[in-house]
PDB file of C-alpha atoms in Angstrom:
ATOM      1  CA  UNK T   1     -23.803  -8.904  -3.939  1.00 70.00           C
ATOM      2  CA  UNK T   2     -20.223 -10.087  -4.164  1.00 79.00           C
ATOM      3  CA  UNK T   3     -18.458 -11.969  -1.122  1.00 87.00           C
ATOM      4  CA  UNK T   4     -15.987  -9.193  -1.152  1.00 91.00           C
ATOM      5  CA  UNK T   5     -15.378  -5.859  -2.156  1.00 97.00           C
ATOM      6  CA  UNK T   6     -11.399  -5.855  -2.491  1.00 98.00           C
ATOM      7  CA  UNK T   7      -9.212  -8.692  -3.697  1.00 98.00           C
ATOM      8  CA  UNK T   8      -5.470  -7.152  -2.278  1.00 98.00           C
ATOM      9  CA  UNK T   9      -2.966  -8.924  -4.223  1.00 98.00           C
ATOM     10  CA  UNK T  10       0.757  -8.648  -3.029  1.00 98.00           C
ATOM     11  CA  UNK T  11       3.519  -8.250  -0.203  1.00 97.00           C
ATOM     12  CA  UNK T  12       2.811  -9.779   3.474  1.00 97.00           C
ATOM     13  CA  UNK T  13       5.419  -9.200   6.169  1.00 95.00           C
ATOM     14  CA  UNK T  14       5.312  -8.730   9.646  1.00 95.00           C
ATOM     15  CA  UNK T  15       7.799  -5.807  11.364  1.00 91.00           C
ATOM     16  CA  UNK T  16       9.314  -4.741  14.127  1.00 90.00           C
ATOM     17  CA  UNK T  17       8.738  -1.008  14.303  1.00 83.00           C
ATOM     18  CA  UNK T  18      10.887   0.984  16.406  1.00 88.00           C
ATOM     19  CA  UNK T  19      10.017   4.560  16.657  1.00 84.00           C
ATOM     20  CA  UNK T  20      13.241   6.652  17.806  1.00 92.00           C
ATOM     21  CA  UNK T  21      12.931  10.057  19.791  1.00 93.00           C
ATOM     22  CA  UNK T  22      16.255  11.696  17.605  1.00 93.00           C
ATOM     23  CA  UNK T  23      17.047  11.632  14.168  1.00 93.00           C
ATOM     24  CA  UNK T  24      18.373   8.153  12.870  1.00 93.00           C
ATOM     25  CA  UNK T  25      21.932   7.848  13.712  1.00 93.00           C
ATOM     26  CA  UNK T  26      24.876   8.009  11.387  1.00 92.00           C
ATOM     27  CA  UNK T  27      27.629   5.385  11.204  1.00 93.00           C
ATOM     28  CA  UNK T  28      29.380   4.822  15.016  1.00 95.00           C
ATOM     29  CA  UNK T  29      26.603   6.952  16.346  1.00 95.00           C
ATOM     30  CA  UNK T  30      23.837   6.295  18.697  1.00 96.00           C
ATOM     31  CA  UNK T  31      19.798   6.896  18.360  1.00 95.00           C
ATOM     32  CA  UNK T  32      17.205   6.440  21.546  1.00 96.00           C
ATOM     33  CA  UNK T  33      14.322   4.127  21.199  1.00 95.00           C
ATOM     34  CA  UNK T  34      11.226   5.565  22.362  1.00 92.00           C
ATOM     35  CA  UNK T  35       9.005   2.821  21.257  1.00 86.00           C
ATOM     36  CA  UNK T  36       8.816  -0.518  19.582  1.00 88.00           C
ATOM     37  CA  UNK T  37       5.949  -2.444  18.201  1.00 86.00           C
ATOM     38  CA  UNK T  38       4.845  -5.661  16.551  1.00 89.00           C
ATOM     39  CA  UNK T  39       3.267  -4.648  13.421  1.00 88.00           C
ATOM     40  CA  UNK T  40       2.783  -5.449  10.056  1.00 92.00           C
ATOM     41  CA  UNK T  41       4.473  -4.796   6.698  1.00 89.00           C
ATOM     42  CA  UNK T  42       4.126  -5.570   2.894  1.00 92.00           C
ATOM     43  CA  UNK T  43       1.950  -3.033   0.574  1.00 94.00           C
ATOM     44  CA  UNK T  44      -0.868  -5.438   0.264  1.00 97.00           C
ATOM     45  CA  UNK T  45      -1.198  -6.442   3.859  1.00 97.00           C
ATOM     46  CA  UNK T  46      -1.053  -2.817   4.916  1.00 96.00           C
ATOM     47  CA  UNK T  47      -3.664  -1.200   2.473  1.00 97.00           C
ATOM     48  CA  UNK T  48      -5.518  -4.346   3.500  1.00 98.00           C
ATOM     49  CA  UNK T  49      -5.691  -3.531   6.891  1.00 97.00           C
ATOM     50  CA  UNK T  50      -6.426   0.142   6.647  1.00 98.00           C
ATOM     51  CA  UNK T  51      -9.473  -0.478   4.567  1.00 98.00           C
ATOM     52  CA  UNK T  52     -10.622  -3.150   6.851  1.00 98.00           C
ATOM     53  CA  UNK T  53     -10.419   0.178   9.321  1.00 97.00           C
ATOM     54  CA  UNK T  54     -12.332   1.840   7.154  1.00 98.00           C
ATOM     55  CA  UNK T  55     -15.375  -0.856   6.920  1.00 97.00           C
ATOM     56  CA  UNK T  56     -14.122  -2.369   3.316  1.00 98.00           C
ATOM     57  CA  UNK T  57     -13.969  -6.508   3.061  1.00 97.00           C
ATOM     58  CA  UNK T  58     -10.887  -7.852   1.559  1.00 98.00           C
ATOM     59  CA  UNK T  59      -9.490 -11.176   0.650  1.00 98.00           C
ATOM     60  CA  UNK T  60      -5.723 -11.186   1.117  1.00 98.00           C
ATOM     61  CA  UNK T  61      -3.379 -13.191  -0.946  1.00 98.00           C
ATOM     62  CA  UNK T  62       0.445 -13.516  -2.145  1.00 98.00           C
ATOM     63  CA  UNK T  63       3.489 -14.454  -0.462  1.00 97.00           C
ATOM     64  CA  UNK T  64       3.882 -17.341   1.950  1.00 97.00           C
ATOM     65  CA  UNK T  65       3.875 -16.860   5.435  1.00 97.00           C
ATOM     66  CA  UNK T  66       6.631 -18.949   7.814  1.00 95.00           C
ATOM     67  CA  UNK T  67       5.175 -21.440   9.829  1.00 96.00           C
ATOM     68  CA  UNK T  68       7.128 -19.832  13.208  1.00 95.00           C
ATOM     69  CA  UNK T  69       5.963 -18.029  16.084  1.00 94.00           C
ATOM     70  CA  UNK T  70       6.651 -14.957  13.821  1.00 94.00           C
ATOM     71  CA  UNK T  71       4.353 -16.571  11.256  1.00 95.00           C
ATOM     72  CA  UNK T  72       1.936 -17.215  13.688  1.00 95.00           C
ATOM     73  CA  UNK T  73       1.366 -13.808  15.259  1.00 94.00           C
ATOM     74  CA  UNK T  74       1.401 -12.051  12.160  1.00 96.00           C
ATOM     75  CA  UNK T  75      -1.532 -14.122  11.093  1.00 95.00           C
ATOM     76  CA  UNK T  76      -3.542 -13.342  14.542  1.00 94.00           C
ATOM     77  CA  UNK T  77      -3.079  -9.894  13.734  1.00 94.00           C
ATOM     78  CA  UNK T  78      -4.688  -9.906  10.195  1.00 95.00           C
ATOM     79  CA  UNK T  79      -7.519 -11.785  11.684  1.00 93.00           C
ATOM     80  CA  UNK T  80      -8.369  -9.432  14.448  1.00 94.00           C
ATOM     81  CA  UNK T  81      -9.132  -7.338  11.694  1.00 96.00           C
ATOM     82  CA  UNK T  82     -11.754  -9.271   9.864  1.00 96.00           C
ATOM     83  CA  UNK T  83      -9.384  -9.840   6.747  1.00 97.00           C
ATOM     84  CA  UNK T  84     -10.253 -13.425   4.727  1.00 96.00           C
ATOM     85  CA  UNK T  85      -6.766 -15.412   4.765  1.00 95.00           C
ATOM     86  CA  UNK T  86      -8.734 -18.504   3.485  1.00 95.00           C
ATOM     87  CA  UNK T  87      -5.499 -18.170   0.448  1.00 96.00           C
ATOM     88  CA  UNK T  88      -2.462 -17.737   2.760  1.00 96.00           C
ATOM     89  CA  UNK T  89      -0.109 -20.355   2.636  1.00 96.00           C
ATOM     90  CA  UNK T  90       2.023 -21.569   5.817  1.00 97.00           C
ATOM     91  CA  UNK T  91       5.130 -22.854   4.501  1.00 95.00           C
ATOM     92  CA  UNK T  92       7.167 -24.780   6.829  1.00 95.00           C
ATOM     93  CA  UNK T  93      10.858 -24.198   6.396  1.00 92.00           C
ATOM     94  CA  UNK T  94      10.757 -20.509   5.454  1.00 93.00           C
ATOM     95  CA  UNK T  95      11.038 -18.110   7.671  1.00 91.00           C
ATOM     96  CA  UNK T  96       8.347 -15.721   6.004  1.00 95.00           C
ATOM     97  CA  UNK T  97       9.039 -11.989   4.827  1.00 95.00           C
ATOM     98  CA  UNK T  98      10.385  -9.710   7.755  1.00 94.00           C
ATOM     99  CA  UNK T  99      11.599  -6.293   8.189  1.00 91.00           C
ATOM    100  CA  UNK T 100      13.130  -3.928  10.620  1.00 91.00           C
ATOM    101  CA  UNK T 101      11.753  -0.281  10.709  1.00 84.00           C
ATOM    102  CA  UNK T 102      13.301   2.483  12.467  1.00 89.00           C
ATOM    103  CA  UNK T 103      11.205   5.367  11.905  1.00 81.00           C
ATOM    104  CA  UNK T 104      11.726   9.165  12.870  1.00 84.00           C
ATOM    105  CA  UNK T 105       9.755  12.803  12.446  1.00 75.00           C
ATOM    106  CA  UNK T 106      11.329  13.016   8.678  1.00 76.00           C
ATOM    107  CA  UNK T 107      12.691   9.640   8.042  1.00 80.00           C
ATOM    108  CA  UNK T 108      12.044   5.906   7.849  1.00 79.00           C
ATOM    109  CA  UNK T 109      14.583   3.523   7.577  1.00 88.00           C
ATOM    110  CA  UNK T 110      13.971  -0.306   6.562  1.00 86.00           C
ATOM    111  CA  UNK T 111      16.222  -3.487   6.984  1.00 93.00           C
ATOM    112  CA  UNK T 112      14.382  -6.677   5.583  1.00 94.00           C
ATOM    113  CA  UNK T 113      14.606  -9.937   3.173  1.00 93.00           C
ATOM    114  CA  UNK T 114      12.540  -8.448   0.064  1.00 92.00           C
ATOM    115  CA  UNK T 115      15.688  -9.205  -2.270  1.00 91.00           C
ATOM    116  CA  UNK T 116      15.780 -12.518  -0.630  1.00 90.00           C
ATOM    117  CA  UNK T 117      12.445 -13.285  -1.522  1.00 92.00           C
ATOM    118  CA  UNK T 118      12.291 -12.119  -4.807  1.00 92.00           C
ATOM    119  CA  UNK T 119      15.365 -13.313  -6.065  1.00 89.00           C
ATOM    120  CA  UNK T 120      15.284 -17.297  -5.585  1.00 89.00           C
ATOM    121  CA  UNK T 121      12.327 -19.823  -6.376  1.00 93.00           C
ATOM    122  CA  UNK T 122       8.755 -18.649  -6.110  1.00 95.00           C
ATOM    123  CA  UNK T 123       7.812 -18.240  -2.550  1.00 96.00           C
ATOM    124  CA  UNK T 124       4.159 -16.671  -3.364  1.00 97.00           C
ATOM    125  CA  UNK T 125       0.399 -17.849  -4.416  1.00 97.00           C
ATOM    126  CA  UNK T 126      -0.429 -17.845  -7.865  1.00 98.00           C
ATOM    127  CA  UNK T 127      -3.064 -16.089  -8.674  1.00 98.00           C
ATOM    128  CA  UNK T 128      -7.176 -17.398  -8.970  1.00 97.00           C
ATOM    129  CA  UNK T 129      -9.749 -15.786 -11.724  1.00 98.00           C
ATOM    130  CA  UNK T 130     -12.320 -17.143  -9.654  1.00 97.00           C
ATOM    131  CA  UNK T 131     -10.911 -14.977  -6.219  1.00 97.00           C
ATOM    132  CA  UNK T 132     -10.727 -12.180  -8.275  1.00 97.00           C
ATOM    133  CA  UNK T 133     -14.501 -12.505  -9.557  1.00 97.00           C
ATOM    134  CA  UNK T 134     -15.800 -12.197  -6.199  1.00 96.00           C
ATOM    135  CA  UNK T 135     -14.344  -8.292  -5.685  1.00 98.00           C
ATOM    136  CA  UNK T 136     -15.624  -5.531  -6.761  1.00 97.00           C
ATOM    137  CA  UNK T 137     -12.641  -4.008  -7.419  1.00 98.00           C
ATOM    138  CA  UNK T 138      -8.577  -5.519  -7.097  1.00 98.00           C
ATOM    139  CA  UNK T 139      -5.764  -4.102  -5.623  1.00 98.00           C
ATOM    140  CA  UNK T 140      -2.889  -5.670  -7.090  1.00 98.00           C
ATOM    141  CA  UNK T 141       1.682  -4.929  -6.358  1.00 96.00           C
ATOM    142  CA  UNK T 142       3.960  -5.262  -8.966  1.00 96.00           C
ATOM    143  CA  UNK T 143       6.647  -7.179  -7.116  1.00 95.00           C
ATOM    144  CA  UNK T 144       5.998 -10.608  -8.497  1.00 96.00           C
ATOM    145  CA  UNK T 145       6.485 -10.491 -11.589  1.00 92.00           C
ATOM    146  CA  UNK T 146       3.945 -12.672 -13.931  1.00 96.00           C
ATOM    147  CA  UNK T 147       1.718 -13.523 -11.056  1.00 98.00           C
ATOM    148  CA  UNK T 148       1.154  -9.424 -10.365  1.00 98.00           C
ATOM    149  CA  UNK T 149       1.049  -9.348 -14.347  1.00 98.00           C
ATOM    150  CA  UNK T 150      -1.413 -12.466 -14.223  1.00 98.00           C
ATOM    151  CA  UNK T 151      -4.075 -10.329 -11.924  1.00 98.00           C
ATOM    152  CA  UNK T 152      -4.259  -7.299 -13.883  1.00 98.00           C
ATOM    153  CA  UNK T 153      -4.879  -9.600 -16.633  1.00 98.00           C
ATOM    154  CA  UNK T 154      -7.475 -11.310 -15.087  1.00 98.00           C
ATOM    155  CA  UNK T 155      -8.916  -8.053 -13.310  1.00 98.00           C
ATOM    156  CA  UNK T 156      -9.198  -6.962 -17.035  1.00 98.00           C
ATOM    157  CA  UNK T 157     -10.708  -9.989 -18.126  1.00 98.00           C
ATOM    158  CA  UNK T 158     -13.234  -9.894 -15.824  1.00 98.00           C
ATOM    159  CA  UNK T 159     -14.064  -6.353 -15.519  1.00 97.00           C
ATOM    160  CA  UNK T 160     -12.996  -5.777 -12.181  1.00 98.00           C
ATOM    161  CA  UNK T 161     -10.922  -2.376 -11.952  1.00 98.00           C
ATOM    162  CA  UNK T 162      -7.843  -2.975 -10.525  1.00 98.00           C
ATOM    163  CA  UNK T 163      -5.377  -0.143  -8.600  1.00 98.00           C
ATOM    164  CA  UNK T 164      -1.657  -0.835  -8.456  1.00 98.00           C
ATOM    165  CA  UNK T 165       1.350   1.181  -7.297  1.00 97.00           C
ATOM    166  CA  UNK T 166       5.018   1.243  -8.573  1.00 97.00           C
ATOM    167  CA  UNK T 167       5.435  -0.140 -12.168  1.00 96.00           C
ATOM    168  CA  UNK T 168       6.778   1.415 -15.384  1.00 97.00           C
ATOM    169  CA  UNK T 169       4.418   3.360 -17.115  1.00 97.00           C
ATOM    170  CA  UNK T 170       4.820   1.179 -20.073  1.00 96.00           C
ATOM    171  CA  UNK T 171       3.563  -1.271 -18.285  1.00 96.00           C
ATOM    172  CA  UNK T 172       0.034  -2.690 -18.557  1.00 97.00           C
ATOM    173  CA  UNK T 173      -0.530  -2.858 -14.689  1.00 97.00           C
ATOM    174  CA  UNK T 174      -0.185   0.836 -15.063  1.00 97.00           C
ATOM    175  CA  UNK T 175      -1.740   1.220 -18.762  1.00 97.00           C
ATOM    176  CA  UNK T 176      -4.813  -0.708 -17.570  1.00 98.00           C
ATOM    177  CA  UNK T 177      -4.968   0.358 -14.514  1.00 98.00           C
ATOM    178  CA  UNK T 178      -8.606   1.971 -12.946  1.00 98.00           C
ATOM    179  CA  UNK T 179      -6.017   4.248 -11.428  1.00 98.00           C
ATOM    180  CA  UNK T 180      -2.539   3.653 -10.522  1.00 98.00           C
ATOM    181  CA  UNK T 181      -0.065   5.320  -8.188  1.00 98.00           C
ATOM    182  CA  UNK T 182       3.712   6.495  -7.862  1.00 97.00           C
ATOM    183  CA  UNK T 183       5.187   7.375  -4.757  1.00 96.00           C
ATOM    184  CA  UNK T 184       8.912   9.706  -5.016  1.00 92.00           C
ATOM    185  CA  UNK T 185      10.761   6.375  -3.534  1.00 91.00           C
ATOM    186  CA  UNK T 186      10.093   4.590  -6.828  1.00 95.00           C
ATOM    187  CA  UNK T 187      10.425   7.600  -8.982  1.00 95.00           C
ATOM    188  CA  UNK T 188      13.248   8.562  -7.833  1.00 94.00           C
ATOM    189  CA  UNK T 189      14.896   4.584  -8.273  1.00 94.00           C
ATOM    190  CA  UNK T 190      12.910   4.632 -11.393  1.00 96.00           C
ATOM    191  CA  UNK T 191      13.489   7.254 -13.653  1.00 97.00           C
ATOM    192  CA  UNK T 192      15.997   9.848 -11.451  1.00 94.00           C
ATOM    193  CA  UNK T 193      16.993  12.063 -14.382  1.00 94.00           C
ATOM    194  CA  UNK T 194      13.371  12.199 -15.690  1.00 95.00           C
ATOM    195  CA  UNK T 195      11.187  15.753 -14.255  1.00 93.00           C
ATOM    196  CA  UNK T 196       8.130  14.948 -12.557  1.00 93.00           C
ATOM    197  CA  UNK T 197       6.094  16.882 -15.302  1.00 93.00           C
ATOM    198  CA  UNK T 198       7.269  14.607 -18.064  1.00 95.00           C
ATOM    199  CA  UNK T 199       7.093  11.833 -16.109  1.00 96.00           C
ATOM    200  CA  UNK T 200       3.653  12.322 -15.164  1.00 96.00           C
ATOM    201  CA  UNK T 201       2.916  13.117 -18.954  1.00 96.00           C
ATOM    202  CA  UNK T 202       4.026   9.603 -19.545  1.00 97.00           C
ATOM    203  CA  UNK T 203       2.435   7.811 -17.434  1.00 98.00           C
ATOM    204  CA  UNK T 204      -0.812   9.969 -18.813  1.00 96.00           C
ATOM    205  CA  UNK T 205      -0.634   9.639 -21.752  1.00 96.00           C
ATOM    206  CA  UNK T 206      -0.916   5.512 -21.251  1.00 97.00           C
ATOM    207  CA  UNK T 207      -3.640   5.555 -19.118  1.00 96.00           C
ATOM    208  CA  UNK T 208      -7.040   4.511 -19.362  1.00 96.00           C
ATOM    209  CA  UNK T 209      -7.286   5.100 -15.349  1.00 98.00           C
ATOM    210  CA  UNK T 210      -6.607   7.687 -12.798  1.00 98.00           C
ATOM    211  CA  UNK T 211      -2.815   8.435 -12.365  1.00 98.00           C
ATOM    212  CA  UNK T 212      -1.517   9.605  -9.061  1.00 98.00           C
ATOM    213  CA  UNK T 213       2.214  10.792  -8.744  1.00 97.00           C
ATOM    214  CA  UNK T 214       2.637  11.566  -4.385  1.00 95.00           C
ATOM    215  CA  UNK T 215       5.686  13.931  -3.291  1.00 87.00           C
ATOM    216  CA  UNK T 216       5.705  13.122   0.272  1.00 80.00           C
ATOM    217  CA  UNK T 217       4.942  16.512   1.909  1.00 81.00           C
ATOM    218  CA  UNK T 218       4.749  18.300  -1.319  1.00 89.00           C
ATOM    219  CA  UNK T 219       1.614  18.809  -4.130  1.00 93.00           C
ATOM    220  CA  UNK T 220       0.348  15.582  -4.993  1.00 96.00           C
ATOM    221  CA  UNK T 221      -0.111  15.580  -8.781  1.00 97.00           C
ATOM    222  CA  UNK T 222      -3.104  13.390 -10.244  1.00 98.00           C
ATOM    223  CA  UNK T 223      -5.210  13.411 -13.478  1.00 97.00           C
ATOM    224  CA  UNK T 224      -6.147  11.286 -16.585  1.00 97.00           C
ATOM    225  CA  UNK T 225      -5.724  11.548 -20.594  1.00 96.00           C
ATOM    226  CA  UNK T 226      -6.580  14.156 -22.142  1.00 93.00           C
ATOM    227  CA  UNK T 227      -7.154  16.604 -19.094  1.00 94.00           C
ATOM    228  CA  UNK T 228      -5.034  18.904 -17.403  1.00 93.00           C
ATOM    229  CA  UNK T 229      -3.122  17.392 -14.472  1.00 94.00           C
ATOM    230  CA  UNK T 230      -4.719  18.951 -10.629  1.00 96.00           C
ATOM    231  CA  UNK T 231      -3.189  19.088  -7.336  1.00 96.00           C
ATOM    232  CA  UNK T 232      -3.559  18.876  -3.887  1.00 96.00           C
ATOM    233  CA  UNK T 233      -1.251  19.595  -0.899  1.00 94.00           C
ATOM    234  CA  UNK T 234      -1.524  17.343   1.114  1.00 92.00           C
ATOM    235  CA  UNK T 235      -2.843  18.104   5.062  1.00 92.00           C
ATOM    236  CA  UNK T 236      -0.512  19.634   7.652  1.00 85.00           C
ATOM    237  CA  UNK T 237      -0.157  16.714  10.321  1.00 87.00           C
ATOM    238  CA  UNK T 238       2.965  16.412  13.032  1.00 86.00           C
ATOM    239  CA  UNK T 239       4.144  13.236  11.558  1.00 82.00           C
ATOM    240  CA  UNK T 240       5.216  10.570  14.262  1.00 79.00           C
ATOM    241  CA  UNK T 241       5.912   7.439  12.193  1.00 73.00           C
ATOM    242  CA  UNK T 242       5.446   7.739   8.070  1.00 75.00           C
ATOM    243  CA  UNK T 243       5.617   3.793   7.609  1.00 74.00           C
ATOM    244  CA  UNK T 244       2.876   2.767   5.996  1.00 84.00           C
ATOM    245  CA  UNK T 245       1.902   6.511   4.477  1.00 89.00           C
ATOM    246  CA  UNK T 246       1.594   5.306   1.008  1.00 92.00           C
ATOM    247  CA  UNK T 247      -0.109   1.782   1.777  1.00 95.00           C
ATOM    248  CA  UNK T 248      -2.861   4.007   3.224  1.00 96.00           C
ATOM    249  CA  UNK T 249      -2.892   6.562   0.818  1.00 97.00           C
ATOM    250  CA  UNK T 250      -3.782   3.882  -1.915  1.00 98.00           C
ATOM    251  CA  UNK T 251      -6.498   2.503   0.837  1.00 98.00           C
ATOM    252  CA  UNK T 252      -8.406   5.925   0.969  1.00 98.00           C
ATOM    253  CA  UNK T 253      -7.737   6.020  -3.171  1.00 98.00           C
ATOM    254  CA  UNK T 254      -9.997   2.568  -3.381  1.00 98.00           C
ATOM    255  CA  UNK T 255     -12.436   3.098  -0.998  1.00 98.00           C
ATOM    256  CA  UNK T 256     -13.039   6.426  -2.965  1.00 98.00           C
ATOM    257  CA  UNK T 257     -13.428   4.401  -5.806  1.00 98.00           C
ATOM    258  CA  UNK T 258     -15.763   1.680  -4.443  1.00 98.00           C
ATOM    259  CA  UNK T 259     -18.003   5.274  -3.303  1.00 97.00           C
ATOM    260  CA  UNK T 260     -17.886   6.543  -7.004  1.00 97.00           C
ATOM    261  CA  UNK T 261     -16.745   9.533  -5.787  1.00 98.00           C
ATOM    262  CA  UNK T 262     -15.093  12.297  -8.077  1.00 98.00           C
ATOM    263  CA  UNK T 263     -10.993  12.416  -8.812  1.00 98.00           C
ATOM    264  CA  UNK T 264     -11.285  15.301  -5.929  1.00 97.00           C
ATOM    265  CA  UNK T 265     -12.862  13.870  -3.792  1.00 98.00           C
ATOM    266  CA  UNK T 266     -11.268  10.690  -3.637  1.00 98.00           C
ATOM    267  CA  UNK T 267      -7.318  12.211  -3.704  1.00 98.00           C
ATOM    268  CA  UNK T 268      -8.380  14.665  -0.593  1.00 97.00           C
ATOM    269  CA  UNK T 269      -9.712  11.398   1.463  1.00 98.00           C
ATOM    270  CA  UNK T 270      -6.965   9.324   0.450  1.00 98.00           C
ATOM    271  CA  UNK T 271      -4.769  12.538   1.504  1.00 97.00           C
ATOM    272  CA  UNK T 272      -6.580  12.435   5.173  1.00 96.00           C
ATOM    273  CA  UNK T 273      -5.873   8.769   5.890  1.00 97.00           C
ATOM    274  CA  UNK T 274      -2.466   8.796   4.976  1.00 95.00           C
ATOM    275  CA  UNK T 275      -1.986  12.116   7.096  1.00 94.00           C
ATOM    276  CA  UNK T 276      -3.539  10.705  10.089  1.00 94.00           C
ATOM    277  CA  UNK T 277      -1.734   6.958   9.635  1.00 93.00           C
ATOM    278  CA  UNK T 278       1.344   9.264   9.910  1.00 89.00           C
ATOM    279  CA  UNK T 279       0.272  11.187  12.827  1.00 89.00           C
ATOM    280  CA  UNK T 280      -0.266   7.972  14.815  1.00 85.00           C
ATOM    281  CA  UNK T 281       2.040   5.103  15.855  1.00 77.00           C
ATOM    282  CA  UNK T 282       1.811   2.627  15.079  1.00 79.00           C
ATOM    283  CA  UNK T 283       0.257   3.902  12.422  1.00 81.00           C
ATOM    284  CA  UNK T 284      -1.477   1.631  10.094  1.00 91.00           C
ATOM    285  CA  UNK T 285      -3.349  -1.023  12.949  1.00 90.00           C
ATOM    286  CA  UNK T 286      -4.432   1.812  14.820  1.00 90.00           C
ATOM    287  CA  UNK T 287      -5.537   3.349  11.369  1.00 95.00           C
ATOM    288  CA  UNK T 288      -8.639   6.049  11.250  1.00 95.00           C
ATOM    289  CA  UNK T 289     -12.440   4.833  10.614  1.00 97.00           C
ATOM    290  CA  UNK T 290     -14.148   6.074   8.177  1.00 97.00           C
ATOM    291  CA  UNK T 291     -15.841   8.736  10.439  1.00 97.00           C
ATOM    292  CA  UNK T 292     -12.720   9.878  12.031  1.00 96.00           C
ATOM    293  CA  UNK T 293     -11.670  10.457   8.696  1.00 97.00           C
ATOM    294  CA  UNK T 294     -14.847  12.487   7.808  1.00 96.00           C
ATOM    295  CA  UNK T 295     -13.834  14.857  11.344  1.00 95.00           C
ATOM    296  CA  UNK T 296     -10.562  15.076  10.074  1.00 95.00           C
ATOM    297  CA  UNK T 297     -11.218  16.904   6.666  1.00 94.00           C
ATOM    298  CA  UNK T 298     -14.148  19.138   8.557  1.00 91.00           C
ATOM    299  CA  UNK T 299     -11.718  20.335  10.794  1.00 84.00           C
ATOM    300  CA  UNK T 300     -12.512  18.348  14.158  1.00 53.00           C
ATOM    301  CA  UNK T 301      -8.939  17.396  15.057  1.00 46.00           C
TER     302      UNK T 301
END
């Protein structure tokens, strides 16, 4: 038996998550703050800890973390929740990835360093075959470049299937893919004047996984070459805070995955934990087991 089941490749941050009972304000305008909570941010470190909910081991690794109080908290936090951090790097002198969230019942809005980070000198883990040979399956963001290229690689190398979210579909970490997944924000940064049919036939077309294309509220789309494309509307929920929504969606997509379930299967469960992550706050730490999950989609609510 491997040591883990997922190797999550990618963003860490902590947050400050402010949840705001009005709309967010517009310019010279004031919001209230309801709540505000300590939580955590970055695609891999939330999908992380959502599967950890859901009874999945993962090995975390990718960008420094600050060695500050900051720093320090947000690694107590991963480790109430069982995740290996035997990789992460405490980096004196850098103030680790951070970000402001101000979320609302439609809307979230985020302040943070991401450009920061991603712009100057590597501040993130290169990536190890021999961490990656240990999963059963990878989950793997685009963000950094050759290192995000480098685990794909290696996830193909190996024979691990790998999931990853965001990137071009000429890209291999989509091409290669065991299935990948596009949320509206990138699409619509992406490729704006491109219709979600044809872009969906694109990314198909390429494929040798499962391709996902999410719509917030709307029809998610999913399918693989050579088969007509399904969808699924995604479960009525009175969102509270959305942050997080697609981190979790991607968690229910893998732990389908490591279950062998069926492409229906696994979208509709990936559907639930995403719906109740938003209908929680915060929403990913206090993210659903797998048997809450299970009363969710029978109806127990």
């Amino acid at each position: 038996m491997k040591p883990f089941q997922v190797y999550a490749y990618g963003v860490i941050a902590s947050s400050e998550l402010h949840l705001l009972s009005m709309a967010f304000p517009s310019p010279d305008s004031y919001a209230e703050i309801a709540e505000s909570h300590f939580m955590t941010g970055g695609e891999a470190l939330n999908s992380a800890i959502v599967l950890s909910r859901l009874g999945v081991s993962v090995q975390l690794d990718g960008n420094w973390i600050g060695a500050t109080p900051i720093g320090e908290r947000l690694l107590a936090t991963i480790a109430r929740y069982g995740i290996d951090t035997q990789r992460l790097r405490v980096e004196p002198g850098f103030a680790g990835v951070r970000e402001i969230v101000f979320s609302d019942e439609r809307t979230r809005t985020i302040f943070g360093n991401y450009v920061d980070l991603l712009s100057t000198t590597r501040k993130w883990n290169i990536p190890r075959k021999d961490d990656l040979a240990k999963a059963r399956l990878v989950c793997v963001d685009p963000p950094f470049q050759a290192e995000s290229a480098l685990v794909g690689a290696y996830a193909v190398e190996l024979g691990v299937p790998f999931v990853s979210i965001d990137c071009p579909y000429d890209q291999a970490l989509a091409s290669s893919a065991a299935a990948v997944i596009i949320s509206g924000e990138f699409r619509n940064r992406a490729y704006p004047q491109v219709a979600l049919p044809e872009l969906f036939a694109a990314y198909q077309q390429r494929a040798q996984g499962l391709v996902v294309l999410t719509v917030g509220d709307e029809a998610i789309l999913y399918g693989r070459k050579g088969a007509p494309s399904k969808q699924f509307k995604p479960y009525a929920v009175n969102v509270i805070d959305s942050a997080g929504a697609g981190d979790s969606f991607r968690a229910g997509v893998i732990y389908g995955m490591l279950q062998q379930w069926s492409d229906e299967q696994t979208i509709q469960y990936a559907a639930a934990v995403a719906g109740m992550v938003c209908a929680s706050f915060p929403g990913v730490l206090n993210s659903p087991t797998h048997a809450e999950v299970m009363r969710f989609m029978q109806g127990e609510r």
